[in-house]
Structures are given as structure tokens and as C-alpha cells.
GROMACS .gro file of C-alpha atoms in nm:
model
  270
    1MET     CA    1  -0.399  -6.480 -10.711
    2ALA     CA    2  -0.335  -6.738 -10.440
    3SER     CA    3   0.006  -6.752 -10.275
    4ILE     CA    4   0.234  -7.048 -10.334
    5LEU     CA    5   0.223  -7.093  -9.955
    6GLU     CA    6  -0.152  -7.157  -9.951
    7ASN     CA    7  -0.236  -7.512  -9.837
    8ARG     CA    8   0.135  -7.591  -9.804
    9PRO     CA    9   0.198  -7.565  -9.428
   10MET     CA   10   0.553  -7.703  -9.434
   11LEU     CA   11   0.661  -7.461  -9.705
   12ALA     CA   12   0.482  -7.176  -9.529
   13LYS     CA   13   0.670  -7.258  -9.208
   14GLN     CA   14   1.005  -7.223  -9.386
   15VAL     CA   15   0.911  -6.879  -9.517
   16ASN     CA   16   0.759  -6.772  -9.185
   17ASP     CA   17   1.080  -6.875  -9.006
   18VAL     CA   18   1.273  -6.650  -9.245
   19ALA     CA   19   1.033  -6.367  -9.163
   20GLU     CA   20   1.084  -6.429  -8.791
   21VAL     CA   21   1.463  -6.413  -8.826
   22ALA     CA   22   1.440  -6.103  -9.046
   23GLY     CA   23   1.255  -5.932  -8.761
   24TYR     CA   24   1.526  -6.029  -8.513
   25LEU     CA   25   1.801  -5.896  -8.741
   26TRP     CA   26   1.624  -5.561  -8.768
   27GLN     CA   27   1.548  -5.537  -8.396
   28LYS     CA   28   1.912  -5.603  -8.309
   29GLY     CA   29   2.033  -5.328  -8.541
   30TRP     CA   30   2.212  -5.572  -8.770
   31ALA     CA   31   2.006  -5.490  -9.081
   32GLU     CA   32   2.036  -5.123  -9.167
   33ARG     CA   33   1.834  -5.016  -9.472
   34ASN     CA   34   1.844  -5.319  -9.707
   35GLY     CA   35   2.148  -5.476  -9.539
   36GLY     CA   36   2.180  -5.853  -9.516
   37ASN     CA   37   2.039  -6.151  -9.700
   38ILE     CA   38   1.872  -6.485  -9.634
   39THR     CA   39   1.846  -6.779  -9.874
   40VAL     CA   40   1.684  -7.114  -9.791
   41ASN     CA   41   1.680  -7.432  -9.997
   42ILE     CA   42   1.311  -7.532 -10.001
   43THR     CA   43   1.337  -7.812 -10.259
   44GLU     CA   44   1.212  -8.083 -10.020
   45TYR     CA   45   0.883  -7.894  -9.976
   46VAL     CA   46   0.815  -7.858 -10.349
   47ASP     CA   47   0.531  -8.064 -10.496
   48ASP     CA   48   0.436  -8.154 -10.853
   49ALA     CA   49   0.205  -7.854 -10.883
   50ILE     CA   50   0.494  -7.621 -10.803
   51ARG     CA   51   0.724  -7.799 -11.047
   52ILE     CA   52   0.495  -7.719 -11.340
   53MET     CA   53   0.442  -7.356 -11.241
   54PRO     CA   54   0.543  -7.121 -11.521
   55ALA     CA   55   0.803  -6.856 -11.457
   56ILE     CA   56   0.672  -6.507 -11.386
   57GLY     CA   57   0.994  -6.338 -11.494
   58PRO     CA   58   1.282  -6.380 -11.737
   59VAL     CA   59   1.542  -6.652 -11.717
   60THR     CA   60   1.835  -6.480 -11.545
   61PRO     CA   61   2.203  -6.582 -11.544
   62ILE     CA   62   2.354  -6.664 -11.206
   63GLY     CA   63   2.703  -6.579 -11.327
   64MET     CA   64   2.840  -6.926 -11.268
   65THR     CA   65   2.742  -7.288 -11.330
   66LEU     CA   66   2.637  -7.479 -11.017
   67PRO     CA   67   2.576  -7.843 -11.113
   68ASN     CA   68   2.452  -7.960 -10.773
   69LEU     CA   69   2.158  -7.716 -10.786
   70LYS     CA   70   1.979  -7.876 -11.081
   71GLY     CA   71   1.611  -7.905 -10.992
   72CYS     CA   72   1.649  -7.697 -10.674
   73TYR     CA   73   1.417  -7.427 -10.545
   74PHE     CA   74   1.506  -7.146 -10.307
   75TYR     CA   75   1.328  -6.876 -10.112
   76CYS     CA   76   1.539  -6.558 -10.132
   77LYS     CA   77   1.522  -6.210  -9.988
   78GLY     CA   78   1.473  -5.949 -10.261
   79THR     CA   79   1.738  -5.702 -10.367
   80ASN     CA   80   1.704  -5.356 -10.211
   81ARG     CA   81   1.435  -5.495  -9.977
   82ARG     CA   82   1.449  -5.420  -9.607
   83MET     CA   83   1.459  -5.691  -9.341
   84ARG     CA   84   1.195  -5.504  -9.142
   85ASP     CA   85   0.960  -5.529  -9.440
   86LEU     CA   86   1.051  -5.893  -9.505
   87ALA     CA   87   0.952  -5.965  -9.146
   88ARG     CA   88   0.598  -5.839  -9.208
   89TRP     CA   89   0.542  -5.930  -9.573
   90PRO     CA   90   0.781  -6.211  -9.671
   91MET     CA   91   0.621  -6.290 -10.007
   92GLU     CA   92   0.620  -5.924 -10.110
   93ASN     CA   93   0.986  -5.875 -10.022
   94GLY     CA   94   1.122  -6.211 -10.127
   95SER     CA   95   1.053  -6.471 -10.393
   96VAL     CA   96   1.070  -6.839 -10.479
   97ILE     CA   97   1.317  -6.919 -10.755
   98ARG     CA   98   1.384  -7.231 -10.960
   99ILE     CA   99   1.728  -7.324 -11.091
  100THR     CA  100   1.708  -7.413 -11.459
  101ASP     CA  101   1.836  -7.741 -11.601
  102ASP     CA  102   2.159  -7.584 -11.727
  103CYS     CA  103   2.243  -7.497 -11.363
  104ALA     CA  104   2.357  -7.152 -11.474
  105HIS     CA  105   2.027  -6.958 -11.463
  106TYR     CA  106   1.728  -6.907 -11.237
  107GLU     CA  107   1.368  -6.800 -11.286
  108ILE     CA  108   1.120  -6.653 -11.039
  109ILE     CA  109   0.803  -6.861 -11.001
  110ALA     CA  110   0.623  -6.701 -10.704
  111ASP     CA  111   0.462  -6.496 -10.559
  112ASN     CA  112   0.571  -6.166 -10.706
  113LEU     CA  113   0.841  -6.053 -10.947
  114VAL     CA  114   1.086  -5.965 -10.669
  115LYS     CA  115   1.442  -5.986 -10.797
  116PRO     CA  116   1.663  -6.180 -10.552
  117THR     CA  117   1.946  -6.026 -10.355
  118SER     CA  118   2.255  -5.909 -10.543
  119GLU     CA  119   2.451  -6.157 -10.331
  120LEU     CA  120   2.250  -6.448 -10.470
  121PRO     CA  121   2.551  -6.594 -10.658
  122SER     CA  122   2.749  -6.611 -10.332
  123HIS     CA  123   2.460  -6.778 -10.150
  124LEU     CA  124   2.390  -7.025 -10.430
  125ALA     CA  125   2.758  -7.112 -10.466
  126VAL     CA  126   2.766  -7.202 -10.098
  127HIS     CA  127   2.449  -7.413 -10.130
  128ASN     CA  128   2.600  -7.589 -10.432
  129TYR     CA  129   2.907  -7.669 -10.222
  130LEU     CA  130   2.699  -7.790  -9.924
  131ILE     CA  131   2.498  -8.030 -10.143
  132GLY     CA  132   2.821  -8.153 -10.301
  133LYS     CA  133   2.971  -8.246  -9.966
  134GLY     CA  134   2.651  -8.421  -9.853
  135SER     CA  135   2.563  -8.161  -9.592
  136ASN     CA  136   2.208  -8.135  -9.458
  137TYR     CA  137   2.243  -7.758  -9.421
  138LYS     CA  138   1.965  -7.572  -9.603
  139ALA     CA  139   1.984  -7.211  -9.480
  140SER     CA  140   2.231  -6.926  -9.528
  141VAL     CA  141   2.211  -6.594  -9.342
  142HIS     CA  142   2.425  -6.286  -9.403
  143THR     CA  143   2.393  -5.994  -9.165
  144HIS     CA  144   2.594  -5.707  -9.011
  145PRO     CA  145   2.633  -5.757  -8.632
  146ILE     CA  146   2.775  -5.431  -8.500
  147GLU     CA  147   3.004  -5.581  -8.236
  148LEU     CA  148   3.153  -5.852  -8.457
  149VAL     CA  149   3.214  -5.609  -8.743
  150ALA     CA  150   3.383  -5.371  -8.497
  151MET     CA  151   3.614  -5.650  -8.377
  152SER     CA  152   3.709  -5.728  -8.738
  153HIS     CA  153   3.874  -5.385  -8.760
  154ASN     CA  154   4.150  -5.510  -8.527
  155PRO     CA  155   4.416  -5.689  -8.740
  156GLU     CA  156   4.518  -5.899  -8.439
  157PHE     CA  157   4.170  -6.055  -8.427
  158LEU     CA  158   4.191  -6.159  -8.792
  159LYS     CA  159   4.462  -6.418  -8.728
  160LYS     CA  160   4.334  -6.776  -8.746
  161ASP     CA  161   4.108  -6.865  -8.451
  162VAL     CA  162   4.216  -6.567  -8.238
  163LEU     CA  163   3.866  -6.424  -8.245
  164SER     CA  164   3.710  -6.770  -8.206
  165ASN     CA  165   3.904  -6.832  -7.885
  166ILE     CA  166   3.822  -6.489  -7.742
  167LEU     CA  167   3.451  -6.535  -7.811
  168TRP     CA  168   3.441  -6.896  -7.689
  169SER     CA  169   3.608  -6.792  -7.364
  170MET     CA  170   3.353  -6.527  -7.271
  171ILE     CA  171   3.065  -6.760  -7.183
  172PRO     CA  172   3.022  -7.140  -7.193
  173GLU     CA  173   2.716  -7.122  -7.418
  174THR     CA  174   2.920  -6.981  -7.707
  175LYS     CA  175   3.152  -7.281  -7.703
  176ALA     CA  176   2.850  -7.513  -7.675
  177PHE     CA  177   2.630  -7.361  -7.945
  178CYS     CA  178   2.894  -7.240  -8.192
  179PRO     CA  179   3.159  -7.508  -8.142
  180ARG     CA  180   3.328  -7.459  -8.479
  181GLY     CA  181   3.403  -7.096  -8.403
  182LEU     CA  182   3.432  -6.809  -8.647
  183GLY     CA  183   3.618  -6.834  -8.977
  184ILE     CA  184   3.782  -6.523  -9.119
  185VAL     CA  185   3.766  -6.396  -9.478
  186PRO     CA  186   3.980  -6.087  -9.553
  187TYR     CA  187   3.798  -5.790  -9.703
  188MET     CA  188   3.674  -5.851 -10.057
  189LEU     CA  189   3.430  -5.670 -10.281
  190PRO     CA  190   3.073  -5.747 -10.169
  191SER     CA  191   2.876  -5.970 -10.408
  192SER     CA  192   3.194  -6.079 -10.589
  193ASN     CA  193   3.270  -6.433 -10.701
  194GLU     CA  194   3.599  -6.402 -10.513
  195LEU     CA  195   3.409  -6.347 -10.188
  196ALA     CA  196   3.192  -6.651 -10.260
  197GLU     CA  197   3.499  -6.867 -10.324
  198ALA     CA  198   3.671  -6.748 -10.007
  199THR     CA  199   3.357  -6.815  -9.804
  200ILE     CA  200   3.334  -7.169  -9.940
  201LYS     CA  201   3.700  -7.227  -9.850
  202ALA     CA  202   3.635  -7.108  -9.495
  203ILE     CA  203   3.332  -7.339  -9.464
  204ASP     CA  204   3.547  -7.620  -9.607
  205ASP     CA  205   3.792  -7.551  -9.324
  206ASP     CA  206   3.506  -7.658  -9.094
  207TYR     CA  207   3.343  -7.330  -8.992
  208ASP     CA  208   2.966  -7.274  -8.985
  209VAL     CA  209   2.996  -6.897  -8.937
  210VAL     CA  210   3.236  -6.681  -9.139
  211MET     CA  211   3.341  -6.325  -9.065
  212TRP     CA  212   3.369  -6.103  -9.373
  213GLU     CA  213   3.624  -5.844  -9.260
  214LYS     CA  214   3.475  -5.495  -9.209
  215HIS     CA  215   3.146  -5.615  -9.361
  216GLY     CA  216   2.943  -5.878  -9.175
  217VAL     CA  217   2.901  -6.247  -9.109
  218PHE     CA  218   2.775  -6.540  -9.316
  219SER     CA  219   2.621  -6.838  -9.137
  220VAL     CA  220   2.500  -7.177  -9.262
  221ALA     CA  221   2.288  -7.432  -9.078
  222GLU     CA  222   2.010  -7.689  -9.114
  223ASN     CA  223   1.750  -7.415  -9.082
  224VAL     CA  224   1.736  -7.038  -9.067
  225LEU     CA  225   1.673  -7.020  -8.691
  226GLU     CA  226   1.987  -7.222  -8.616
  227ALA     CA  227   2.189  -7.005  -8.854
  228PHE     CA  228   2.066  -6.699  -8.662
  229ASP     CA  229   2.131  -6.857  -8.321
  230MET     CA  230   2.502  -6.908  -8.391
  231ILE     CA  231   2.545  -6.544  -8.490
  232ASP     CA  232   2.347  -6.441  -8.183
  233VAL     CA  233   2.564  -6.630  -7.933
  234LEU     CA  234   2.887  -6.507  -8.097
  235THR     CA  235   2.762  -6.151  -8.079
  236LYS     CA  236   2.668  -6.189  -7.711
  237SER     CA  237   3.027  -6.292  -7.641
  238ALA     CA  238   3.150  -5.988  -7.835
  239ASP     CA  239   2.920  -5.772  -7.618
  240ILE     CA  240   3.065  -5.921  -7.299
  241TYR     CA  241   3.420  -5.861  -7.422
  242MET     CA  242   3.347  -5.500  -7.514
  243ASP     CA  243   3.156  -5.429  -7.193
  244ALA     CA  244   3.452  -5.553  -6.988
  245CYS     CA  245   3.691  -5.338  -7.191
  246ALA     CA  246   3.459  -5.038  -7.144
  247MET     CA  247   3.478  -5.094  -6.768
  248GLY     CA  248   3.854  -5.056  -6.791
  249PHE     CA  249   3.985  -5.412  -6.793
  250LYS     CA  250   4.053  -5.684  -7.048
  251PRO     CA  251   3.842  -5.990  -6.962
  252VAL     CA  252   4.039  -6.299  -6.861
  253GLY     CA  253   3.788  -6.540  -7.013
  254MET     CA  254   3.770  -6.915  -6.963
  255SER     CA  255   4.106  -7.090  -6.967
  256ASP     CA  256   4.213  -7.335  -7.237
  257GLU     CA  257   4.166  -7.613  -6.982
  258GLN     CA  258   3.812  -7.502  -6.906
  259MET     CA  259   3.723  -7.484  -7.275
  260SER     CA  260   3.881  -7.825  -7.336
  261GLU     CA  261   3.666  -7.959  -7.053
  262MET     CA  262   3.358  -7.819  -7.230
  263THR     CA  263   3.461  -7.983  -7.558
  264LYS     CA  264   3.498  -8.325  -7.393
  265ALA     CA  265   3.190  -8.300  -7.170
  266PHE     CA  266   2.956  -8.205  -7.455
  267ASN     CA  267   3.137  -8.397  -7.734
  268LEU     CA  268   3.186  -8.080  -7.938
  269PRO     CA  269   3.343  -8.082  -8.288
  270LYS     CA  270   3.654  -7.879  -8.202
   0.00000   0.00000   0.00000
């Protein structure tokens, strides 16, 4: 049977970009076993032939009603699937889903009956929120960067914008490419509705990347590569901070004046 990606180059590019990022997450050690998830809103690449495709699996409850997702389609990593496998075989380790008209269920339409990630409700709730606020963000990435998770074990770093300012100050690129910093969500049960709600609140507070305490990060952006890039630059800053500490000194970092200069020079959001 032909893949849904066949003769659809724009749709194929979205899925191939997810596969590329999945490979990076594995190579960096951020995706142990089946750790992490990626969900991308692909609705704009869906044609009439896709819209009439029959479901290949049962109609499945999301666990919440998400009215802004009516008529939406998503590519999702599969549950218990490894990022390293997704990188090589994206349509065997992920699937395309359609949100049903009641906005409370989904059905898999292609290519294989790969059940989406257990954190799908959290991802979809965020996408529902993004559409509701008129955002052009289409991609969400959740992964487990070692250095950032380690820093979340320090209660001092969990105070509002403490970690953001430390990471911004390590290297100018972090301030430039992740200008909204890092939001903080206290530890909550993974895959819970409470975690989804707290993540939405953090994004509503104007963060693009959210730290889930002692768990991982959640990033949203226009596309999956940009979502990855923000996590990447934040983690590089965490590396610099830890390397300096390992050498026996606490890094001074850029001053508030220097960071303010960056904000003005590059017209950054914060």
C-alpha cells in the first residue's frame, strides 16, 4: 500500500523534518529508550484525497474536548516507539491522525496502526490553545536534555526567570535565539491533564520553552526544527555553566546591561 507521503512533497518534508530532529535527540542522549515526543499540525498540507481517507483504527477518546482542533490533522510519534527508530522509519514509528468533528476523539488514518504517544492529550491541548490565540506555531517537541533536567533539581533555579537569566548570560546566541527564556512547571505526573494545563499557563506567560521539573522540556515553534533549536541553544548554555563549575568557579556571565543591549540591538521580545 502506498504511503500517504507519496506524491505529497510538502507533507513528506514535514515528516522528514521530524525524523531529522528525532535523530538529533537520540544522538544528544536526550531520548533514552522511548523518551520524548513530537507532534506537528499538518492540516495545511492535507488535500481532499486525505480528507476522505477512512480510518485504519478505532475512534479513540482524547480525554478532553478541544474545539479549536476540529478538522485538524497531526503527525505524532507513536507510544513506546524510540526516537532512534523514528529517525530511520518515521511512518512505521509514528502516524497521521484526524481529530473527529466532536473535537473529543481522534482516529488514525495513515500509514500504519501506530498508537500515538501517551502524552498526546498534553500536546493536543497545547495546539488547541495555540490555534485559539492565533499563533502560527505548528510543532511541539518534548525531550529530556540531561543538563537542563539536572539544573531543575536545584530549587533555587526554579524561581521565576532565575534559570532563564543564567542561561541567557552564558552566551549571546542564547539570548538571541531563545529570547523568551525558559518557563518553569513544578513536578507533575507525566501525561496528566494537570501537566498540560500548567504547560499552557506557562506558554500563556509568554514562554516558548517550558521546563518540566525533574522530567524534561516542552518547546513550541513554527516548525519542528525551530522547536529543537531553542532547546539546543538553552542546553549549550547549561553545558557552559556546568563546565565552568566543574573547573572550580561559578561563571560570571553577561551582565544585565550587556543582555539589555542585546535585547535592544536585536529587537528581542523580552
